[in-house]
mmCIF file of C-alpha atoms in Angstrom:
data_model
loop_
_atom_site.group_PDB
_atom_site.id
_atom_site.type_symbol
_atom_site.label_atom_id
_atom_site.label_comp_id
_atom_site.label_asym_id
_atom_site.label_seq_id
_atom_site.Cartn_x
_atom_site.Cartn_y
_atom_site.Cartn_z
ATOM 1 C CA UNK A 1 88.887 92.669 85.715
ATOM 2 C CA UNK A 2 85.393 93.879 84.843
ATOM 3 C CA UNK A 3 82.700 94.642 87.396
ATOM 4 C CA UNK A 4 85.148 95.640 90.100
ATOM 5 C CA UNK A 5 84.502 97.836 93.138
ATOM 6 C CA UNK A 6 86.207 101.227 93.398
ATOM 7 C CA UNK A 7 86.389 103.809 96.165
ATOM 8 C CA UNK A 8 86.998 107.280 94.708
ATOM 9 C CA UNK A 9 87.710 110.205 97.038
ATOM 10 C CA UNK A 10 87.591 113.921 96.261
ATOM 11 C CA UNK A 11 84.274 113.901 94.403
ATOM 12 C CA UNK A 12 82.047 116.960 94.756
ATOM 13 C CA UNK A 13 82.089 119.157 91.630
ATOM 14 C CA UNK A 14 80.989 117.840 88.251
ATOM 15 C CA UNK A 15 83.924 119.606 86.604
ATOM 16 C CA UNK A 16 86.461 117.983 88.937
ATOM 17 C CA UNK A 17 88.919 115.154 88.352
ATOM 18 C CA UNK A 18 87.086 112.883 90.780
ATOM 19 C CA UNK A 19 83.865 113.164 88.790
ATOM 20 C CA UNK A 20 85.722 112.475 85.532
ATOM 21 C CA UNK A 21 87.305 109.364 87.055
ATOM 22 C CA UNK A 22 83.886 108.185 88.243
ATOM 23 C CA UNK A 23 82.383 108.607 84.769
ATOM 24 C CA UNK A 24 85.050 106.537 83.023
ATOM 25 C CA UNK A 25 85.042 103.783 85.640
ATOM 26 C CA UNK A 26 81.246 103.565 85.566
ATOM 27 C CA UNK A 27 81.332 103.438 81.758
ATOM 28 C CA UNK A 28 83.654 100.435 82.048
ATOM 29 C CA UNK A 29 81.067 98.598 84.143
ATOM 30 C CA UNK A 30 82.578 99.016 87.602
ATOM 31 C CA UNK A 31 80.712 99.713 90.827
ATOM 32 C CA UNK A 32 81.665 102.827 92.752
ATOM 33 C CA UNK A 33 81.534 104.297 96.209
ATOM 34 C CA UNK A 34 82.238 108.011 95.864
ATOM 35 C CA UNK A 35 83.083 110.414 98.654
ATOM 36 C CA UNK A 36 83.937 114.058 99.082
ATOM 37 C CA UNK A 37 83.335 117.173 101.125
ATOM 38 C CA UNK A 38 81.265 119.653 99.079
ATOM 39 C CA UNK A 39 81.380 122.204 101.901
ATOM 40 C CA UNK A 40 85.135 122.555 101.374
ATOM 41 C CA UNK A 41 84.650 123.602 97.748
ATOM 42 C CA UNK A 42 81.769 125.879 98.712
ATOM 43 C CA UNK A 43 84.188 127.852 100.897
ATOM 44 C CA UNK A 44 86.864 128.276 98.198
ATOM 45 C CA UNK A 45 87.158 131.360 95.940
ATOM 46 C CA UNK A 46 86.169 129.330 92.878
ATOM 47 C CA UNK A 47 82.965 128.163 94.587
ATOM 48 C CA UNK A 48 81.250 124.821 94.887
ATOM 49 C CA UNK A 49 78.707 122.974 92.798
ATOM 50 C CA UNK A 50 75.483 122.748 94.859
ATOM 51 C CA UNK A 51 73.850 120.318 92.454
ATOM 52 C CA UNK A 52 77.076 118.458 91.684
ATOM 53 C CA UNK A 53 76.724 115.282 93.719
ATOM 54 C CA UNK A 54 73.010 114.631 93.019
ATOM 55 C CA UNK A 55 73.487 115.358 89.321
ATOM 56 C CA UNK A 56 76.528 113.096 89.064
ATOM 57 C CA UNK A 57 74.737 110.253 90.825
ATOM 58 C CA UNK A 58 71.763 110.653 88.492
ATOM 59 C CA UNK A 59 74.162 110.531 85.553
ATOM 60 C CA UNK A 60 75.891 107.379 86.790
ATOM 61 C CA UNK A 61 72.735 105.533 87.818
ATOM 62 C CA UNK A 62 72.949 102.361 89.860
ATOM 63 C CA UNK A 63 76.722 102.116 89.344
ATOM 64 C CA UNK A 64 77.544 104.614 92.092
ATOM 65 C CA UNK A 65 76.744 105.501 95.657
ATOM 66 C CA UNK A 66 77.963 108.445 97.691
ATOM 67 C CA UNK A 67 79.040 108.985 101.296
ATOM 68 C CA UNK A 68 80.220 112.446 102.398
ATOM 69 C CA UNK A 69 83.336 112.338 104.566
ATOM 70 C CA UNK A 70 85.713 114.804 106.192
ATOM 71 C CA UNK A 71 89.187 113.306 105.947
ATOM 72 C CA UNK A 72 90.351 115.466 108.837
ATOM 73 C CA UNK A 73 88.602 112.784 110.905
ATOM 74 C CA UNK A 74 91.149 110.013 111.532
ATOM 75 C CA UNK A 75 88.354 107.437 111.558
ATOM 76 C CA UNK A 76 87.040 108.428 108.126
ATOM 77 C CA UNK A 77 89.429 106.408 105.891
ATOM 78 C CA UNK A 78 88.732 103.072 107.568
ATOM 79 C CA UNK A 79 85.011 103.850 107.686
ATOM 80 C CA UNK A 80 84.939 104.496 103.943
ATOM 81 C CA UNK A 81 86.705 101.230 103.153
ATOM 82 C CA UNK A 82 84.347 99.365 105.493
ATOM 83 C CA UNK A 83 81.322 100.962 103.821
ATOM 84 C CA UNK A 84 82.499 99.934 100.350
ATOM 85 C CA UNK A 85 82.917 96.354 101.551
ATOM 86 C CA UNK A 86 79.540 96.429 103.336
ATOM 87 C CA UNK A 87 77.746 97.588 100.195
ATOM 88 C CA UNK A 88 79.515 95.448 97.629
ATOM 89 C CA UNK A 89 81.161 92.577 99.474
ATOM 90 C CA UNK A 90 84.687 93.582 98.490
ATOM 91 C CA UNK A 91 86.918 96.477 97.436
ATOM 92 C CA UNK A 92 89.273 96.190 94.465
ATOM 93 C CA UNK A 93 90.743 99.673 94.079
ATOM 94 C CA UNK A 94 91.071 103.060 95.735
ATOM 95 C CA UNK A 95 91.559 106.236 93.703
ATOM 96 C CA UNK A 96 92.534 109.025 96.119
ATOM 97 C CA UNK A 97 91.800 112.267 94.278
ATOM 98 C CA UNK A 98 91.089 114.312 97.418
ATOM 99 C CA UNK A 99 93.223 117.338 98.261
ATOM 100 C CA UNK A 100 93.263 120.143 100.778
ATOM 101 C CA UNK A 101 94.817 123.321 99.391
ATOM 102 C CA UNK A 102 94.758 126.905 100.632
ATOM 103 C CA UNK A 103 97.014 129.941 100.275
ATOM 104 C CA UNK A 104 100.092 129.417 102.487
ATOM 105 C CA UNK A 105 102.935 131.758 101.433
ATOM 106 C CA UNK A 106 106.147 132.324 103.348
ATOM 107 C CA UNK A 107 105.607 135.118 105.857
ATOM 108 C CA UNK A 108 101.981 134.202 106.499
ATOM 109 C CA UNK A 109 102.246 130.582 107.590
ATOM 110 C CA UNK A 110 99.833 129.292 110.206
ATOM 111 C CA UNK A 111 100.542 126.111 112.158
ATOM 112 C CA UNK A 112 96.932 124.958 112.182
ATOM 113 C CA UNK A 113 96.628 125.405 108.437
ATOM 114 C CA UNK A 114 99.859 123.481 107.837
ATOM 115 C CA UNK A 115 98.472 120.661 109.995
ATOM 116 C CA UNK A 116 95.250 120.510 107.968
ATOM 117 C CA UNK A 117 97.243 119.984 104.768
ATOM 118 C CA UNK A 118 99.287 117.194 106.310
ATOM 119 C CA UNK A 119 96.298 115.500 107.922
ATOM 120 C CA UNK A 120 94.084 115.437 104.829
ATOM 121 C CA UNK A 121 96.699 114.943 102.136
ATOM 122 C CA UNK A 122 99.166 112.651 103.912
ATOM 123 C CA UNK A 123 97.650 111.063 107.011
ATOM 124 C CA UNK A 124 94.296 110.274 105.404
ATOM 125 C CA UNK A 125 96.022 108.803 102.352
ATOM 126 C CA UNK A 126 98.221 106.588 104.498
ATOM 127 C CA UNK A 127 95.243 105.415 106.560
ATOM 128 C CA UNK A 128 93.276 104.698 103.391
ATOM 129 C CA UNK A 129 96.141 102.546 102.155
ATOM 130 C CA UNK A 130 96.294 100.614 105.415
ATOM 131 C CA UNK A 131 92.547 100.021 105.578
ATOM 132 C CA UNK A 132 92.406 98.998 101.914
ATOM 133 C CA UNK A 133 95.295 96.558 102.277
ATOM 134 C CA UNK A 134 93.600 94.946 105.270
ATOM 135 C CA UNK A 135 90.289 94.589 103.406
ATOM 136 C CA UNK A 136 91.691 93.400 100.063
ATOM 137 C CA UNK A 137 91.235 89.660 99.609
ATOM 138 C CA UNK A 138 91.359 89.098 95.824
ATOM 139 C CA UNK A 139 95.093 88.343 95.788
ATOM 140 C CA UNK A 140 95.681 90.173 92.514
ATOM 141 C CA UNK A 141 94.345 93.076 90.469
ATOM 142 C CA UNK A 142 94.287 95.543 93.340
ATOM 143 C CA UNK A 143 94.971 99.198 92.602
ATOM 144 C CA UNK A 144 95.839 102.211 94.731
ATOM 145 C CA UNK A 145 96.104 105.390 92.656
ATOM 146 C CA UNK A 146 97.221 108.580 94.391
ATOM 147 C CA UNK A 147 97.382 112.159 93.116
ATOM 148 C CA UNK A 148 100.163 114.754 93.226
ATOM 149 C CA UNK A 149 100.753 118.118 91.552
ATOM 150 C CA UNK A 150 104.366 117.838 90.417
ATOM 151 C CA UNK A 151 105.931 119.711 93.318
ATOM 152 C CA UNK A 152 109.363 118.193 92.719
ATOM 153 C CA UNK A 153 109.351 119.750 89.224
ATOM 154 C CA UNK A 154 109.159 123.356 90.388
ATOM 155 C CA UNK A 155 108.203 125.673 93.254
ATOM 156 C CA UNK A 156 104.700 126.607 94.381
ATOM 157 C CA UNK A 157 105.534 129.715 96.445
ATOM 158 C CA UNK A 158 101.950 130.567 97.354
ATOM 159 C CA UNK A 159 101.073 127.045 98.487
ATOM 160 C CA UNK A 160 103.979 125.868 100.609
ATOM 161 C CA UNK A 161 101.925 123.622 102.883
ATOM 162 C CA UNK A 162 100.163 122.013 99.939
ATOM 163 C CA UNK A 163 103.452 121.476 98.100
ATOM 164 C CA UNK A 164 105.023 119.828 101.149
ATOM 165 C CA UNK A 165 102.038 117.568 101.728
ATOM 166 C CA UNK A 166 101.765 116.419 98.119
ATOM 167 C CA UNK A 167 105.511 115.766 98.010
ATOM 168 C CA UNK A 168 104.771 113.471 100.928
ATOM 169 C CA UNK A 169 102.150 111.668 98.833
ATOM 170 C CA UNK A 170 104.714 111.116 96.082
ATOM 171 C CA UNK A 171 107.079 109.587 98.637
ATOM 172 C CA UNK A 172 104.302 107.391 100.018
ATOM 173 C CA UNK A 173 103.987 105.921 96.531
ATOM 174 C CA UNK A 174 107.548 104.632 96.700
ATOM 175 C CA UNK A 175 107.174 103.484 100.302
ATOM 176 C CA UNK A 176 103.878 101.625 99.870
ATOM 177 C CA UNK A 177 104.515 99.961 96.505
ATOM 178 C CA UNK A 178 106.868 97.176 97.721
ATOM 179 C CA UNK A 179 104.691 96.574 100.774
ATOM 180 C CA UNK A 180 101.436 96.142 98.848
ATOM 181 C CA UNK A 181 102.679 94.350 95.716
ATOM 182 C CA UNK A 182 102.889 90.995 97.570
ATOM 183 C CA UNK A 183 99.202 91.470 98.446
ATOM 184 C CA UNK A 184 98.333 91.928 94.769
ATOM 185 C CA UNK A 185 97.966 95.736 94.906
ATOM 186 C CA UNK A 186 99.894 98.141 92.701
ATOM 187 C CA UNK A 187 100.522 101.697 93.920
ATOM 188 C CA UNK A 188 101.041 104.620 91.557
ATOM 189 C CA UNK A 189 100.704 108.392 91.679
ATOM 190 C CA UNK A 190 99.361 110.676 88.948
ATOM 191 C CA UNK A 191 100.629 114.203 88.453
ATOM 192 C CA UNK A 192 98.102 115.627 85.972
ATOM 193 C CA UNK A 193 99.754 119.051 85.751
ATOM 194 C CA UNK A 194 97.596 122.185 85.632
ATOM 195 C CA UNK A 195 94.070 120.886 85.111
ATOM 196 C CA UNK A 196 91.120 123.040 84.150
ATOM 197 C CA UNK A 197 88.625 122.443 86.935
ATOM 198 C CA UNK A 198 87.286 125.982 86.902
ATOM 199 C CA UNK A 199 89.412 127.406 89.695
ATOM 200 C CA UNK A 200 91.580 129.848 87.698
ATOM 201 C CA UNK A 201 90.421 133.411 86.940
ATOM 202 C CA UNK A 202 90.546 134.406 83.248
ATOM 203 C CA UNK A 203 93.951 136.131 83.348
ATOM 204 C CA UNK A 204 95.615 133.193 85.112
ATOM 205 C CA UNK A 205 93.875 130.736 82.822
ATOM 206 C CA UNK A 206 95.260 132.469 79.724
ATOM 207 C CA UNK A 207 98.781 132.788 81.138
ATOM 208 C CA UNK A 208 98.954 129.110 82.105
ATOM 209 C CA UNK A 209 97.488 127.951 78.786
ATOM 210 C CA UNK A 210 100.360 129.722 77.025
ATOM 211 C CA UNK A 211 102.825 127.449 78.866
ATOM 212 C CA UNK A 212 101.411 124.341 77.179
ATOM 213 C CA UNK A 213 102.809 123.560 73.709
ATOM 214 C CA UNK A 214 99.297 122.496 72.729
ATOM 215 C CA UNK A 215 97.837 125.803 73.853
ATOM 216 C CA UNK A 216 95.349 124.318 76.308
ATOM 217 C CA UNK A 217 95.153 123.196 79.913
ATOM 218 C CA UNK A 218 94.837 119.573 80.872
ATOM 219 C CA UNK A 219 91.263 118.408 81.334
ATOM 220 C CA UNK A 220 89.814 116.205 84.081
ATOM 221 C CA UNK A 221 89.203 113.557 81.433
ATOM 222 C CA UNK A 222 92.909 113.572 80.518
ATOM 223 C CA UNK A 223 93.694 112.607 84.110
ATOM 224 C CA UNK A 224 90.847 110.096 84.267
ATOM 225 C CA UNK A 225 92.122 108.266 81.187
ATOM 226 C CA UNK A 226 95.456 107.687 82.894
ATOM 227 C CA UNK A 227 93.681 106.400 86.006
ATOM 228 C CA UNK A 228 91.663 104.043 83.817
ATOM 229 C CA UNK A 229 94.872 102.664 82.310
ATOM 230 C CA UNK A 230 96.606 102.239 85.669
ATOM 231 C CA UNK A 231 93.570 100.317 86.917
ATOM 232 C CA UNK A 232 93.477 98.053 83.866
ATOM 233 C CA UNK A 233 95.098 94.610 83.437
ATOM 234 C CA UNK A 234 97.652 96.197 81.088
ATOM 235 C CA UNK A 235 99.158 98.036 84.086
ATOM 236 C CA UNK A 236 99.715 94.946 86.235
ATOM 237 C CA UNK A 237 103.503 95.394 86.177
ATOM 238 C CA UNK A 238 103.562 99.137 86.888
ATOM 239 C CA UNK A 239 103.987 100.102 90.523
ATOM 240 C CA UNK A 240 105.824 102.644 92.638
ATOM 241 C CA UNK A 241 105.707 105.275 89.885
ATOM 242 C CA UNK A 242 104.893 108.971 89.893
ATOM 243 C CA UNK A 243 103.620 109.609 86.371
ATOM 244 C CA UNK A 244 103.827 113.161 85.045
ATOM 245 C CA UNK A 245 101.016 113.542 82.536
ATOM 246 C CA UNK A 246 101.313 117.271 81.836
ATOM 247 C CA UNK A 247 100.970 117.659 78.073
ATOM 248 C CA UNK A 248 104.491 119.094 77.776
ATOM 249 C CA UNK A 249 103.809 121.867 80.300
ATOM 250 C CA UNK A 250 106.756 124.310 80.226
ATOM 251 C CA UNK A 251 107.030 124.918 83.938
ATOM 252 C CA UNK A 252 110.286 126.924 83.729
ATOM 253 C CA UNK A 253 109.770 129.041 80.611
#
């Protein structure tokens, strides 16, 4: 299962999980089509990474290409799958790291903002799965890896729309797994727990770190290592699982 073709979504900042996944997959000799929406990160309080995509591509060399895409566009998922196949002749795996997340507390909910969460996090993921399944011809070794944030393990009161949408992604894992296994595609979902991608201010960073028995946040590479395993031959018999890889995070202390 070397020299396979991967589509990785949610790639824009070098410190992000998507970039970490791309690095490990490229190091293993795979070919990559990366996609993301840097403008989304630019608009967030933590800020974007203006040089992120060019620098990452320079780091990865000929292993990776990049196509920006806004997953609010219902045509974007199928177009990304088609582009991967056009460039490389096939597509073996999709790693859907993308996420839309903004502040949506009770008492300040906005219908349009709720819709954006559902469209990017749920609809786009479902359409990616459908397009990938239609394009996959290898018969075995296919991988669809989704991402959650452990919403079923505890509340996220400031991000209700995000929590609802990512709970939907976890359910999609169970729904899609038996449908895609006969095609040779496994479907799993990674919950990496709190991951240090530079979004937390210093006080929040320290408070969250104290909830880990190891005294540190998860890193993007921690999450990427699990993706690498799930995409390996050793994970052929694992499907339909939401895997909580949180370093013993004490969510309810």
